[in-house]
PDB file of C-alpha atoms in Angstrom:
ATOM      1  CA  MET A   1      94.618 109.588  75.635  1.00 53.00           C
ATOM      2  CA  PRO A   2      96.395 112.278  73.595  1.00 58.00           C
ATOM      3  CA  GLU A   3      98.190 111.190  70.437  1.00 55.00           C
ATOM      4  CA  TYR A   4     100.906 113.846  70.759  1.00 56.00           C
ATOM      5  CA  TYR A   5     103.259 114.845  73.576  1.00 57.00           C
ATOM      6  CA  LYS A   6     105.307 118.071  73.378  1.00 65.00           C
ATOM      7  CA  GLY A   7     104.467 118.334  69.679  1.00 67.00           C
ATOM      8  CA  LYS A   8     105.702 114.832  68.830  1.00 59.00           C
ATOM      9  CA  HIS A   9     103.678 111.746  68.036  1.00 48.00           C
ATOM     10  CA  LYS A  10     103.561 109.532  71.105  1.00 51.00           C
ATOM     11  CA  PHE A  11     105.043 106.086  70.935  1.00 55.00           C
ATOM     12  CA  GLU A  12     102.413 103.606  72.051  1.00 65.00           C
ATOM     13  CA  HIS A  13     102.627 100.065  73.366  1.00 70.00           C
ATOM     14  CA  TRP A  14     100.017  97.388  72.899  1.00 70.00           C
ATOM     15  CA  TYR A  15      98.446  95.876  76.011  1.00 84.00           C
ATOM     16  CA  LEU A  16      96.134  93.189  74.673  1.00 92.00           C
ATOM     17  CA  ASP A  17      95.354  89.917  76.422  1.00 95.00           C
ATOM     18  CA  ARG A  18      96.098  86.515  74.921  1.00 96.00           C
ATOM     19  CA  GLN A  19      98.179  87.734  72.007  1.00 97.00           C
ATOM     20  CA  VAL A  20     101.294  86.702  70.135  1.00 97.00           C
ATOM     21  CA  TYR A  21     103.771  89.579  70.483  1.00 97.00           C
ATOM     22  CA  PHE A  22     106.932  90.530  68.639  1.00 97.00           C
ATOM     23  CA  ILE A  23     109.247  92.535  70.915  1.00 96.00           C
ATOM     24  CA  THR A  24     112.585  94.088  70.054  1.00 95.00           C
ATOM     25  CA  ALA A  25     114.975  96.502  71.737  1.00 96.00           C
ATOM     26  CA  LYS A  26     118.352  98.013  70.969  1.00 95.00           C
ATOM     27  CA  THR A  27     120.944  99.664  73.164  1.00 95.00           C
ATOM     28  CA  ARG A  28     121.348 103.434  72.936  1.00 93.00           C
ATOM     29  CA  SER A  29     123.483 104.382  69.897  1.00 90.00           C
ATOM     30  CA  GLY A  30     123.945 100.672  69.134  1.00 92.00           C
ATOM     31  CA  PHE A  31     126.529 100.332  71.900  1.00 94.00           C
ATOM     32  CA  PRO A  32     127.730  96.673  71.983  1.00 96.00           C
ATOM     33  CA  ALA A  33     126.804  96.141  75.646  1.00 96.00           C
ATOM     34  CA  PHE A  34     126.328  92.386  75.143  1.00 97.00           C
ATOM     35  CA  SER A  35     129.702  91.669  73.552  1.00 96.00           C
ATOM     36  CA  SER A  36     130.913  89.587  76.466  1.00 97.00           C
ATOM     37  CA  GLU A  37     129.541  86.197  77.413  1.00 97.00           C
ATOM     38  CA  GLU A  38     129.074  87.501  80.951  1.00 98.00           C
ATOM     39  CA  ALA A  39     126.781  90.298  79.716  1.00 98.00           C
ATOM     40  CA  LYS A  40     124.846  87.837  77.560  1.00 98.00           C
ATOM     41  CA  SER A  41     124.482  85.540  80.553  1.00 98.00           C
ATOM     42  CA  ILE A  42     122.993  88.398  82.563  1.00 98.00           C
ATOM     43  CA  PHE A  43     120.488  89.101  79.809  1.00 98.00           C
ATOM     44  CA  TRP A  44     119.380  85.458  79.603  1.00 98.00           C
ATOM     45  CA  ASP A  45     119.084  85.121  83.374  1.00 98.00           C
ATOM     46  CA  ARG A  46     116.902  88.229  83.655  1.00 98.00           C
ATOM     47  CA  PHE A  47     114.941  87.357  80.504  1.00 98.00           C
ATOM     48  CA  ASP A  48     114.067  83.900  81.850  1.00 98.00           C
ATOM     49  CA  LYS A  49     113.165  85.313  85.262  1.00 98.00           C
ATOM     50  CA  TYR A  50     110.851  88.086  84.101  1.00 98.00           C
ATOM     51  CA  THR A  51     109.211  86.328  81.182  1.00 98.00           C
ATOM     52  CA  GLY A  52     108.354  83.503  83.582  1.00 98.00           C
ATOM     53  CA  GLN A  53     107.163  85.891  86.258  1.00 98.00           C
ATOM     54  CA  HIS A  54     104.849  87.727  83.830  1.00 98.00           C
ATOM     55  CA  ASP A  55     103.565  84.695  81.907  1.00 97.00           C
ATOM     56  CA  PHE A  56     105.192  85.528  78.578  1.00 98.00           C
ATOM     57  CA  ILE A  57     105.975  82.308  76.695  1.00 98.00           C
ATOM     58  CA  PRO A  58     108.809  82.989  74.240  1.00 98.00           C
ATOM     59  CA  PHE A  59     108.730  80.997  71.017  1.00 98.00           C
ATOM     60  CA  VAL A  60     112.165  82.119  69.804  1.00 98.00           C
ATOM     61  CA  THR A  61     114.565  84.799  71.066  1.00 98.00           C
ATOM     62  CA  SER A  62     117.847  86.048  69.660  1.00 98.00           C
ATOM     63  CA  LEU A  63     120.405  88.231  71.458  1.00 98.00           C
ATOM     64  CA  LEU A  64     123.107  90.079  69.537  1.00 97.00           C
ATOM     65  CA  SER A  65     125.784  92.438  70.842  1.00 97.00           C
ATOM     66  CA  ASN A  66     123.490  95.475  70.883  1.00 96.00           C
ATOM     67  CA  HIS A  67     119.899  94.275  70.460  1.00 96.00           C
ATOM     68  CA  TYR A  68     117.476  91.414  70.798  1.00 98.00           C
ATOM     69  CA  HIS A  69     114.270  90.123  69.238  1.00 98.00           C
ATOM     70  CA  THR A  70     111.673  87.791  70.682  1.00 98.00           C
ATOM     71  CA  ILE A  71     108.315  86.476  69.596  1.00 98.00           C
ATOM     72  CA  GLY A  72     105.971  84.753  72.006  1.00 98.00           C
ATOM     73  CA  PHE A  73     102.591  84.541  73.683  1.00 98.00           C
ATOM     74  CA  LEU A  74     101.513  86.935  76.435  1.00 97.00           C
ATOM     75  CA  ARG A  75      98.508  85.850  78.459  1.00 96.00           C
ATOM     76  CA  VAL A  76      97.706  89.206  80.146  1.00 97.00           C
ATOM     77  CA  GLY A  77      98.471  92.355  78.158  1.00 95.00           C
ATOM     78  CA  ARG A  78      98.902  94.658  81.153  1.00 95.00           C
ATOM     79  CA  GLU A  79     101.890  92.491  82.209  1.00 97.00           C
ATOM     80  CA  LEU A  80     103.935  93.719  79.243  1.00 96.00           C
ATOM     81  CA  GLY A  81     104.946  97.066  80.795  1.00 93.00           C
ATOM     82  CA  PRO A  82     106.018  95.675  84.186  1.00 96.00           C
ATOM     83  CA  MET A  83     107.862  92.787  82.506  1.00 97.00           C
ATOM     84  CA  MET A  84     109.802  95.146  80.247  1.00 95.00           C
ATOM     85  CA  ARG A  85     110.585  97.636  83.046  1.00 95.00           C
ATOM     86  CA  LYS A  86     112.003  94.862  85.237  1.00 97.00           C
ATOM     87  CA  LEU A  87     113.878  93.189  82.383  1.00 98.00           C
ATOM     88  CA  HIS A  88     115.394  96.373  81.007  1.00 96.00           C
ATOM     89  CA  GLY A  89     116.067  97.957  84.393  1.00 96.00           C
ATOM     90  CA  SER A  90     117.830  94.932  85.839  1.00 97.00           C
ATOM     91  CA  VAL A  91     119.781  94.183  82.643  1.00 98.00           C
ATOM     92  CA  ALA A  92     120.930  97.810  82.370  1.00 97.00           C
ATOM     93  CA  LYS A  93     122.048  97.877  86.019  1.00 97.00           C
ATOM     94  CA  LEU A  94     123.841  94.525  85.987  1.00 98.00           C
ATOM     95  CA  VAL A  95     125.502  94.945  82.581  1.00 98.00           C
ATOM     96  CA  ASN A  96     126.543  98.486  83.528  1.00 96.00           C
ATOM     97  CA  ASP A  97     128.326  96.960  86.529  1.00 97.00           C
ATOM     98  CA  LEU A  98     130.567  95.123  84.034  1.00 96.00           C
ATOM     99  CA  LEU A  99     131.343  98.091  81.794  1.00 94.00           C
ATOM    100  CA  PRO A 100     134.380 100.334  82.292  1.00 91.00           C
ATOM    101  CA  GLU A 101     132.086 103.372  82.115  1.00 91.00           C
ATOM    102  CA  ARG A 102     128.405 103.403  83.091  1.00 92.00           C
ATOM    103  CA  ARG A 103     125.871 104.160  80.396  1.00 92.00           C
ATOM    104  CA  LYS A 104     123.134 106.203  82.006  1.00 88.00           C
ATOM    105  CA  GLU A 105     120.800 105.783  79.047  1.00 90.00           C
ATOM    106  CA  PHE A 106     121.247 102.119  78.262  1.00 94.00           C
ATOM    107  CA  TRP A 107     118.330 101.340  75.944  1.00 94.00           C
ATOM    108  CA  ARG A 108     117.407 103.235  72.764  1.00 82.00           C
ATOM    109  CA  GLY A 109     114.641 105.800  72.769  1.00 64.00           C
ATOM    110  CA  ASP A 110     114.245 109.531  73.111  1.00 54.00           C
ATOM    111  CA  GLY A 111     110.734 109.621  74.491  1.00 51.00           C
ATOM    112  CA  VAL A 112     108.607 108.022  77.131  1.00 47.00           C
ATOM    113  CA  GLY A 113     108.073 104.333  76.414  1.00 50.00           C
ATOM    114  CA  GLN A 114     110.554 104.118  73.563  1.00 65.00           C
ATOM    115  CA  GLY A 115     112.999 101.694  75.164  1.00 79.00           C
ATOM    116  CA  TYR A 116     111.506  98.855  73.138  1.00 88.00           C
ATOM    117  CA  PHE A 117     109.100  98.124  70.313  1.00 90.00           C
ATOM    118  CA  ASP A 118     106.216  95.710  70.653  1.00 91.00           C
ATOM    119  CA  GLY A 119     103.507  94.680  68.270  1.00 91.00           C
ATOM    120  CA  CYS A 120     100.751  92.113  68.225  1.00 95.00           C
ATOM    121  CA  ILE A 121     101.083  89.586  65.437  1.00 96.00           C
ATOM    122  CA  ARG A 122      98.160  89.796  63.007  1.00 95.00           C
ATOM    123  CA  ASN A 123      98.130  86.359  61.394  1.00 96.00           C
ATOM    124  CA  GLU A 124      99.981  83.152  60.589  1.00 97.00           C
ATOM    125  CA  LYS A 125     102.052  84.668  57.784  1.00 96.00           C
ATOM    126  CA  GLN A 126     103.313  87.512  59.970  1.00 96.00           C
ATOM    127  CA  CYS A 127     104.020  85.038  62.785  1.00 97.00           C
ATOM    128  CA  ARG A 128     106.085  82.786  60.537  1.00 97.00           C
ATOM    129  CA  ASN A 129     107.982  85.764  59.097  1.00 97.00           C
ATOM    130  CA  ALA A 130     108.766  87.241  62.537  1.00 98.00           C
ATOM    131  CA  TYR A 131     109.789  83.808  63.820  1.00 98.00           C
ATOM    132  CA  ARG A 132     112.109  83.197  60.849  1.00 97.00           C
ATOM    133  CA  TYR A 133     113.540  86.726  61.160  1.00 97.00           C
ATOM    134  CA  THR A 134     114.341  86.149  64.839  1.00 97.00           C
ATOM    135  CA  LEU A 135     115.670  82.643  64.248  1.00 97.00           C
ATOM    136  CA  THR A 136     118.122  83.785  61.547  1.00 96.00           C
ATOM    137  CA  GLN A 137     119.659  86.776  63.364  1.00 95.00           C
ATOM    138  CA  GLY A 138     123.037  85.069  63.853  1.00 92.00           C
ATOM    139  CA  ALA A 139     123.354  84.428  60.123  1.00 91.00           C
ATOM    140  CA  ARG A 140     121.959  87.853  59.159  1.00 90.00           C
ATOM    141  CA  HIS A 141     124.724  89.474  61.193  1.00 91.00           C
ATOM    142  CA  GLY A 142     127.446  87.191  59.793  1.00 85.00           C
ATOM    143  CA  LEU A 143     128.136  85.395  63.072  1.00 89.00           C
ATOM    144  CA  VAL A 144     127.294  81.911  61.774  1.00 88.00           C
ATOM    145  CA  ARG A 145     126.323  80.415  58.424  1.00 90.00           C
ATOM    146  CA  ASN A 146     123.144  78.816  59.694  1.00 88.00           C
ATOM    147  CA  GLY A 147     121.065  80.922  62.070  1.00 82.00           C
ATOM    148  CA  CYS A 148     120.159  77.788  64.044  1.00 84.00           C
ATOM    149  CA  ASP A 149     123.835  77.409  64.974  1.00 89.00           C
ATOM    150  CA  TYR A 150     124.028  80.740  66.800  1.00 93.00           C
ATOM    151  CA  LEU A 151     124.478  80.074  70.514  1.00 94.00           C
ATOM    152  CA  HIS A 152     122.404  83.072  71.581  1.00 97.00           C
ATOM    153  CA  THR A 153     119.285  82.212  69.617  1.00 97.00           C
ATOM    154  CA  ARG A 154     116.972  80.121  71.741  1.00 97.00           C
ATOM    155  CA  VAL A 155     114.040  78.185  70.399  1.00 97.00           C
ATOM    156  CA  ASN A 156     111.473  77.375  73.068  1.00 97.00           C
ATOM    157  CA  VAL A 157     108.526  76.470  70.840  1.00 97.00           C
ATOM    158  CA  ASP A 158     108.710  75.033  67.330  1.00 96.00           C
ATOM    159  CA  ILE A 159     107.016  77.320  64.770  1.00 97.00           C
ATOM    160  CA  ASP A 160     104.371  74.800  63.680  1.00 98.00           C
ATOM    161  CA  ARG A 161     103.396  74.091  67.283  1.00 97.00           C
ATOM    162  CA  ALA A 162     103.390  77.831  68.073  1.00 97.00           C
ATOM    163  CA  VAL A 163     101.107  78.651  65.144  1.00 98.00           C
ATOM    164  CA  LYS A 164      98.742  75.791  65.935  1.00 97.00           C
ATOM    165  CA  ARG A 165      98.481  76.863  69.581  1.00 96.00           C
ATOM    166  CA  ALA A 166      98.004  80.523  68.610  1.00 96.00           C
ATOM    167  CA  PHE A 167      95.013  79.514  66.496  1.00 96.00           C
ATOM    168  CA  GLU A 168      93.605  77.389  69.322  1.00 95.00           C
ATOM    169  CA  LEU A 169      93.874  80.382  71.681  1.00 95.00           C
ATOM    170  CA  ASP A 170      92.679  82.891  69.050  1.00 95.00           C
ATOM    171  CA  ALA A 171      95.910  84.753  69.784  1.00 96.00           C
ATOM    172  CA  PHE A 172      96.430  86.537  66.481  1.00 96.00           C
ATOM    173  CA  LEU A 173      95.229  90.117  66.329  1.00 90.00           C
ATOM    174  CA  THR A 174      92.879  89.433  63.412  1.00 82.00           C
ATOM    175  CA  GLY A 175      91.620  86.151  64.899  1.00 58.00           C
ATOM    176  CA  GLY A 176      90.118  83.519  62.618  1.00 47.00           C
ATOM    177  CA  SER A 177      90.372  79.794  62.802  1.00 42.00           C
ATOM    178  CA  LEU A 178      93.120  77.686  61.280  1.00 42.00           C
ATOM    179  CA  SER A 179      90.745  76.221  58.686  1.00 35.00           C
ATOM    180  CA  GLU A 180      89.420  79.684  57.718  1.00 37.00           C
ATOM    181  CA  THR A 181      92.931  81.027  57.278  1.00 35.00           C
ATOM    182  CA  ARG A 182      94.162  78.021  55.327  1.00 35.00           C
ATOM    183  CA  THR A 183      91.219  78.078  52.936  1.00 30.00           C
ATOM    184  CA  SER A 184      91.301  81.841  52.401  1.00 31.00           C
ATOM    185  CA  LYS A 185      94.930  81.908  51.224  1.00 32.00           C
ATOM    186  CA  SER A 186      97.451  79.473  49.920  1.00 28.00           C
ATOM    187  CA  LEU A 187     100.313  78.644  52.266  1.00 27.00           C
ATOM    188  CA  LYS A 188     103.577  79.158  50.446  1.00 25.00           C
TER     189      LYS A 188
END
């Protein structure tokens, strides 16, 4: 597979089985498409439908006015692309129906496959950091004092349970058992 397309480095997605993924996407030009509760409701409805349909188990997800972050477990890597196409396509169509003027290019990205970013989580530390980052979005953006109080941050799996299960499933990119990881570094 070529690394470049039309002289530019190609944006690549990961399609690995049984991995913890961090996924994020932003609207084109940061347009606040999810400012209304109705638009947010559409996002959550579609998110729940397609993550369930494609066996993605979200640990924590946060939706802001123009972007979202989620971290979770994906059983079959090849399901990522279809899940994201359905999620983003249906959200763009339904939210556009609410807007006074349609936004043809709803999600950010200039090239093929750049409507979202995904990455496989390497280890426990990265998992905890991504989880905390997602959990605190409401506070980071000044919407609430405590990120846990933000209505549009949803916790589906507690971080300790998520990490433990990821180790049981060998779902971190670098693998390793819980005992190996805990003895090889101090947990701070």
